[in-house]
Each structure stands twice: as C-alpha cells, then as structure tokens.
Amino acid sequence: MSSQKVDQAISLVKDLILAGEFRPGDKLPNEAGLAARLDLSRNSLREAVRAMQTMRILEARQGDGTYVSDLDPAAMLEVLSFAVDVSDAKSVLWYLELRQVLELAAVQEAAARRSDADLADLRNIHQQTLTEEDPERLMQLDAAFHDRIAAIGANPVHAALLRIVSAPTVRARIWRQRMEDQDYQGLRSEHGAILAAIEQRAVQAAQSEMWRHLNGVISWVRDNAEALANPEDPK
C-alpha cells in the first residue's frame, strides 16, 4: 500500500473533522461505511485510522469502535516527544536552543503572574533540591521545577512544547554526562536565583537568571557534542 493513499485517507478524515461533520467525542461510522463514503479502500482507511490514533486525533474504544478524541492540543503535541528522544547530538542542541526561548517566555509569565500557592510549590521543590544527593532524583526535581514554572503561565500548549523539547531521554543524556564533571551546587544556586526573582516579581531578573542557567547547559553541549553522540551504555 502506498503512503500516498494513506496520506490521502488521513486528509479526507481530517477534512470531515475540520468541517464539523465529526466533532470531539463523536463515533466514526463503521469501516466499510466510511470507506465507501470517502471512496477509499478499506485497507487505506484502516492504516489512516491507525496513524490518526497514534497522533491522538482518533481513539479506539475496545468493543465499541473508533471515536474522535477530545482534540486536546497539548496531548496531540506529546506525540512529538519520540522524535526528540531519538535525535542525534546536533539536533539536541537545536532543541535546547528552542527550549531556552520557551523557558524565557515561561519564566516571564511566572514572575508576573505567580500566586502565593505557586511560589510555595516552587519553594518546596527547591528545598528538596538543596538536600538531595541522588542524581536520578535530582534530575526529577530539576524537571519538576521547570514544569511548575511553565504551569504558572496557564498555557497548556506552551507547557507541552516545553515538555517535548525537554524530553526525559534527552535530559538524561545531558544530565548524566554533565554531572560527571560538576557538583550539584551550580544547579542549586541557579534555581535559587530564578526562584528569588519570581518571588520578587522581577520579570527581567527572572529572564536573565533563566538565560544564564540554560546557557550553561547549551555551552556544555556545544563543547561535548562528541560525548553526547557516543553515550556510554547506561547499563
């Protein structure tokens, strides 16, 4: 079966969704009926439906058929994380540069909009970072700190994009090798400076501290591209 036929089938189903004939939560007609309506082979339609399920546009409910998903943009974007995870060292740098742009916007929103509850959550995460020595747990706390900052902006698409370009596999590859050469005090002090700026609602200072924090990672990646391209076996 040619990919062109599958792409055509995807496009036709998408057109029906865009036209409002199928709305979020609607059940699709059975395979034979939909294939006849769209003048497609059942095989082409079947492959298109599988692809759209992977993209989280459609969802299969066992024993009940295929439905249009809720079309949540953040959830649909998450499927891109696989591409980030398997990227080569050069692409990792590109994703980091994009992450820096997104993080600067996120911390700007956090400094301007944070509530007392938001600040308490960030303080709690940072406090754990100050006393934690396990590298895997520290990596999780680092991710949680940045995720919480992104969440303050209340833009789920922005937060989803940040999670994608900060994919766990990429973060782990950088973290394990970078921390072989450094202690954890840099991470702790940089997070502390970001937190202090958010607490003071100092937008420009928050952006400056975030830029400094991530620029250190980017500079390290540029200098260690070969190590990232040939990572040690984690086993």
Tab-separated table of C-alpha atoms in Angstrom:
chain	number	residue	atom	x	y	z
A	1	MET	CA	0.000	0.000	0.000
A	2	SER	CA	1.438	3.384	-0.934
A	3	SER	CA	1.954	6.061	1.669
A	4	GLN	CA	0.279	8.473	-0.746
A	5	LYS	CA	-3.023	6.619	-0.432
A	6	VAL	CA	-2.774	6.602	3.347
A	7	ASP	CA	-1.952	10.326	3.373
A	8	GLN	CA	-4.992	10.918	1.166
A	9	ALA	CA	-7.181	8.970	3.567
A	10	ILE	CA	-5.846	10.958	6.533
A	11	SER	CA	-6.529	14.207	4.692
A	12	LEU	CA	-10.105	13.203	3.908
A	13	VAL	CA	-10.873	12.239	7.505
A	14	LYS	CA	-9.247	15.451	8.704
A	15	ASP	CA	-11.413	17.459	6.302
A	16	LEU	CA	-14.532	15.934	7.828
A	17	ILE	CA	-13.351	16.920	11.302
A	18	LEU	CA	-12.490	20.453	10.180
A	19	ALA	CA	-15.895	20.778	8.509
A	20	GLY	CA	-17.563	19.862	11.790
A	21	GLU	CA	-19.122	16.659	10.487
A	22	PHE	CA	-17.201	14.764	13.150
A	23	ARG	CA	-16.775	16.582	16.444
A	24	PRO	CA	-14.737	15.710	19.533
A	25	GLY	CA	-16.267	12.644	21.136
A	26	ASP	CA	-18.213	11.574	18.018
A	27	LYS	CA	-18.131	7.952	16.946
A	28	LEU	CA	-16.953	7.286	13.395
A	29	PRO	CA	-19.106	5.166	11.064
A	30	ASN	CA	-18.010	1.577	10.665
A	31	GLU	CA	-15.030	0.948	8.428
A	32	ALA	CA	-16.998	-0.260	5.421
A	33	GLY	CA	-19.426	2.665	5.524
A	34	LEU	CA	-16.744	5.330	5.967
A	35	ALA	CA	-14.537	3.835	3.256
A	36	ALA	CA	-17.462	3.869	0.816
A	37	ARG	CA	-18.374	7.438	1.748
A	38	LEU	CA	-14.810	8.646	1.141
A	39	ASP	CA	-14.270	6.422	-1.913
A	40	LEU	CA	-11.290	4.750	-0.270
A	41	SER	CA	-10.167	1.177	0.043
A	42	ARG	CA	-10.757	-0.288	3.472
A	43	ASN	CA	-7.036	-1.018	3.801
A	44	SER	CA	-6.114	2.624	3.156
A	45	LEU	CA	-8.710	3.826	5.640
A	46	ARG	CA	-7.605	1.293	8.242
A	47	GLU	CA	-3.988	2.468	8.037
A	48	ALA	CA	-5.088	6.097	8.155
A	49	VAL	CA	-7.155	5.462	11.274
A	50	ARG	CA	-4.185	3.756	12.957
A	51	ALA	CA	-1.960	6.710	12.117
A	52	MET	CA	-4.511	9.180	13.474
A	53	GLN	CA	-4.806	7.156	16.644
A	54	THR	CA	-1.047	7.474	17.080
A	55	MET	CA	-1.432	11.224	16.572
A	56	ARG	CA	-4.203	11.187	19.223
A	57	ILE	CA	-6.726	12.604	16.795
A	58	LEU	CA	-8.772	9.418	16.958
A	59	GLU	CA	-9.081	6.878	19.743
A	60	ALA	CA	-10.135	3.243	19.682
A	61	ARG	CA	-12.513	2.005	22.359
A	62	GLN	CA	-12.336	-1.722	22.655
A	63	GLY	CA	-15.567	-3.354	21.600
A	64	ASP	CA	-17.181	-0.013	20.821
A	65	GLY	CA	-15.492	1.416	17.735
A	66	THR	CA	-13.399	4.473	16.875
A	67	TYR	CA	-14.074	7.963	18.183
A	68	VAL	CA	-12.765	11.434	17.569
A	69	SER	CA	-10.608	12.331	20.564
A	70	ASP	CA	-11.106	15.463	22.616
A	71	LEU	CA	-8.533	17.042	20.250
A	72	ASP	CA	-6.598	18.450	23.167
A	73	PRO	CA	-3.683	20.279	21.513
A	74	ALA	CA	-1.268	19.600	24.368
A	75	ALA	CA	-1.959	15.855	24.213
A	76	MET	CA	-1.574	15.777	20.429
A	77	LEU	CA	1.743	17.602	20.645
A	78	GLU	CA	3.099	14.996	23.064
A	79	VAL	CA	3.500	12.500	20.223
A	80	LEU	CA	6.444	14.584	19.021
A	81	SER	CA	8.450	13.615	22.097
A	82	PHE	CA	9.558	10.388	20.408
A	83	ALA	CA	11.296	12.396	17.690
A	84	VAL	CA	13.142	14.414	20.323
A	85	ASP	CA	14.149	11.307	22.253
A	86	VAL	CA	15.838	9.681	19.272
A	87	SER	CA	17.527	12.825	17.948
A	88	ASP	CA	21.253	12.965	17.344
A	89	ALA	CA	23.641	15.263	19.206
A	90	LYS	CA	23.311	18.097	16.690
A	91	SER	CA	19.534	18.056	16.985
A	92	VAL	CA	19.769	18.039	20.777
A	93	LEU	CA	21.468	21.425	20.570
A	94	TRP	CA	18.683	22.776	18.358
A	95	TYR	CA	16.055	21.562	20.812
A	96	LEU	CA	17.952	23.156	23.693
A	97	GLU	CA	18.086	26.477	21.874
A	98	LEU	CA	14.336	26.278	21.294
A	99	ARG	CA	13.816	25.303	24.916
A	100	GLN	CA	15.715	28.410	26.010
A	101	VAL	CA	13.310	30.640	24.056
A	102	LEU	CA	10.290	28.883	25.551
A	103	GLU	CA	11.723	28.925	29.084
A	104	LEU	CA	12.371	32.668	28.905
A	105	ALA	CA	8.738	33.261	27.987
A	106	ALA	CA	7.579	30.852	30.707
A	107	VAL	CA	9.610	32.449	33.482
A	108	GLN	CA	8.419	35.884	32.378
A	109	GLU	CA	4.827	34.755	32.879
A	110	ALA	CA	5.697	33.069	36.165
A	111	ALA	CA	7.335	36.191	37.595
A	112	ALA	CA	4.410	38.370	36.538
A	113	ARG	CA	1.555	36.044	37.445
A	114	ARG	CA	2.655	33.740	40.232
A	115	SER	CA	0.362	33.283	43.210
A	116	ASP	CA	1.397	32.541	46.774
A	117	ALA	CA	0.476	28.899	46.156
A	118	ASP	CA	2.649	28.785	43.040
A	119	LEU	CA	5.540	30.239	44.992
A	120	ALA	CA	5.063	27.718	47.801
A	121	ASP	CA	5.228	24.853	45.296
A	122	LEU	CA	8.442	26.178	43.752
A	123	ARG	CA	9.992	26.685	47.190
A	124	ASN	CA	9.102	23.127	48.151
A	125	ILE	CA	10.736	21.687	45.032
A	126	HIS	CA	13.823	23.858	45.510
A	127	GLN	CA	14.117	22.907	49.174
A	128	GLN	CA	14.208	19.246	48.222
A	129	THR	CA	16.899	20.019	45.657
A	130	LEU	CA	19.104	21.582	48.347
A	131	THR	CA	19.315	18.367	50.365
A	132	GLU	CA	19.004	15.667	47.693
A	133	GLU	CA	22.166	13.806	46.670
A	134	ASP	CA	20.793	11.049	44.453
A	135	PRO	CA	21.467	12.098	40.830
A	136	GLU	CA	18.327	10.475	39.409
A	137	ARG	CA	16.117	12.168	41.992
A	138	LEU	CA	17.867	15.488	41.399
A	139	MET	CA	17.147	15.162	37.694
A	140	GLN	CA	13.471	14.614	38.509
A	141	LEU	CA	13.429	17.671	40.769
A	142	ASP	CA	15.105	19.752	38.071
A	143	ALA	CA	12.351	18.735	35.636
A	144	ALA	CA	9.646	19.392	38.242
A	145	PHE	CA	10.991	22.895	38.930
A	146	HIS	CA	10.859	23.857	35.255
A	147	ASP	CA	7.482	22.154	34.724
A	148	ARG	CA	5.991	24.109	37.624
A	149	ILE	CA	7.262	27.395	36.214
A	150	ALA	CA	5.676	26.579	32.849
A	151	ALA	CA	2.383	25.652	34.515
A	152	ILE	CA	2.050	29.079	36.148
A	153	GLY	CA	1.522	30.653	32.731
A	154	ALA	CA	-1.674	28.600	32.318
A	155	ASN	CA	-0.938	27.947	28.621
A	156	PRO	CA	-1.054	24.151	28.192
A	157	VAL	CA	0.319	24.288	24.656
A	158	HIS	CA	3.358	26.246	25.818
A	159	ALA	CA	3.870	23.814	28.686
A	160	ALA	CA	3.500	20.820	26.351
A	161	LEU	CA	6.073	22.215	23.928
A	162	LEU	CA	8.487	22.689	26.803
A	163	ARG	CA	7.994	19.100	27.957
A	164	ILE	CA	8.678	17.917	24.417
A	165	VAL	CA	11.934	19.811	23.914
A	166	SER	CA	12.956	18.762	27.435
A	167	ALA	CA	12.162	15.102	26.754
A	168	PRO	CA	13.309	12.762	29.557
A	169	THR	CA	15.731	10.808	27.380
A	170	VAL	CA	17.460	13.965	26.153
A	171	ARG	CA	17.564	15.397	29.677
A	172	ALA	CA	19.087	12.157	30.985
A	173	ARG	CA	21.748	12.010	28.281
A	174	ILE	CA	22.892	15.532	29.094
A	175	TRP	CA	22.460	15.221	32.849
A	176	ARG	CA	24.471	12.031	33.372
A	177	GLN	CA	27.475	13.196	31.407
A	178	ARG	CA	27.417	16.814	32.507
A	179	MET	CA	27.238	15.951	36.193
A	180	GLU	CA	30.330	13.763	35.917
A	181	ASP	CA	32.328	16.999	35.628
A	182	GLN	CA	30.367	19.174	38.070
A	183	ASP	CA	28.876	19.110	41.523
A	184	TYR	CA	25.248	19.978	42.131
A	185	GLN	CA	25.839	23.398	43.661
A	186	GLY	CA	25.596	25.125	40.290
A	187	LEU	CA	22.125	23.713	39.708
A	188	ARG	CA	21.026	24.621	43.226
A	189	SER	CA	22.303	28.192	43.121
A	190	GLU	CA	20.883	28.838	39.647
A	191	HIS	CA	17.454	27.526	40.638
A	192	GLY	CA	17.672	29.627	43.784
A	193	ALA	CA	18.357	32.777	41.772
A	194	ILE	CA	15.421	32.056	39.443
A	195	LEU	CA	13.165	31.422	42.426
A	196	ALA	CA	14.222	34.651	44.132
A	197	ALA	CA	13.415	36.673	41.019
A	198	ILE	CA	9.999	35.027	40.685
A	199	GLU	CA	9.320	35.706	44.371
A	200	GLN	CA	10.133	39.398	43.868
A	201	ARG	CA	8.068	39.504	40.658
A	202	ALA	CA	11.213	40.781	38.943
A	203	VAL	CA	10.465	39.806	35.350
A	204	GLN	CA	13.714	40.931	33.750
A	205	ALA	CA	15.826	39.411	36.502
A	206	ALA	CA	13.931	36.129	36.210
A	207	GLN	CA	14.588	36.015	32.471
A	208	SER	CA	18.241	36.883	32.985
A	209	GLU	CA	18.724	34.114	35.556
A	210	MET	CA	16.910	31.588	33.392
A	211	TRP	CA	19.021	32.552	30.381
A	212	ARG	CA	22.197	32.108	32.434
A	213	HIS	CA	21.011	28.757	33.763
A	214	LEU	CA	20.192	27.298	30.350
A	215	ASN	CA	23.079	28.941	28.556
A	216	GLY	CA	25.407	26.946	30.767
A	217	VAL	CA	23.774	23.740	29.542
A	218	ILE	CA	23.888	24.854	25.911
A	219	SER	CA	27.566	25.804	26.162
A	220	TRP	CA	28.358	22.439	27.723
A	221	VAL	CA	26.524	20.598	24.938
A	222	ARG	CA	28.399	22.555	22.276
A	223	ASP	CA	31.702	21.620	23.919
A	224	ASN	CA	30.746	17.961	24.424
A	225	ALA	CA	28.929	17.058	21.212
A	226	GLU	CA	31.135	14.027	20.698
A	227	ALA	CA	30.360	12.635	24.157
A	228	LEU	CA	26.647	13.039	23.510
A	229	ALA	CA	26.937	11.412	20.100
A	230	ASN	CA	28.593	8.356	21.672
A	231	PRO	CA	26.972	7.990	25.083
A	232	GLU	CA	28.191	5.299	27.425
A	233	ASP	CA	25.984	2.274	27.830
A	234	PRO	CA	23.689	3.148	30.752
A	235	LYS	CA	23.817	-0.467	31.832
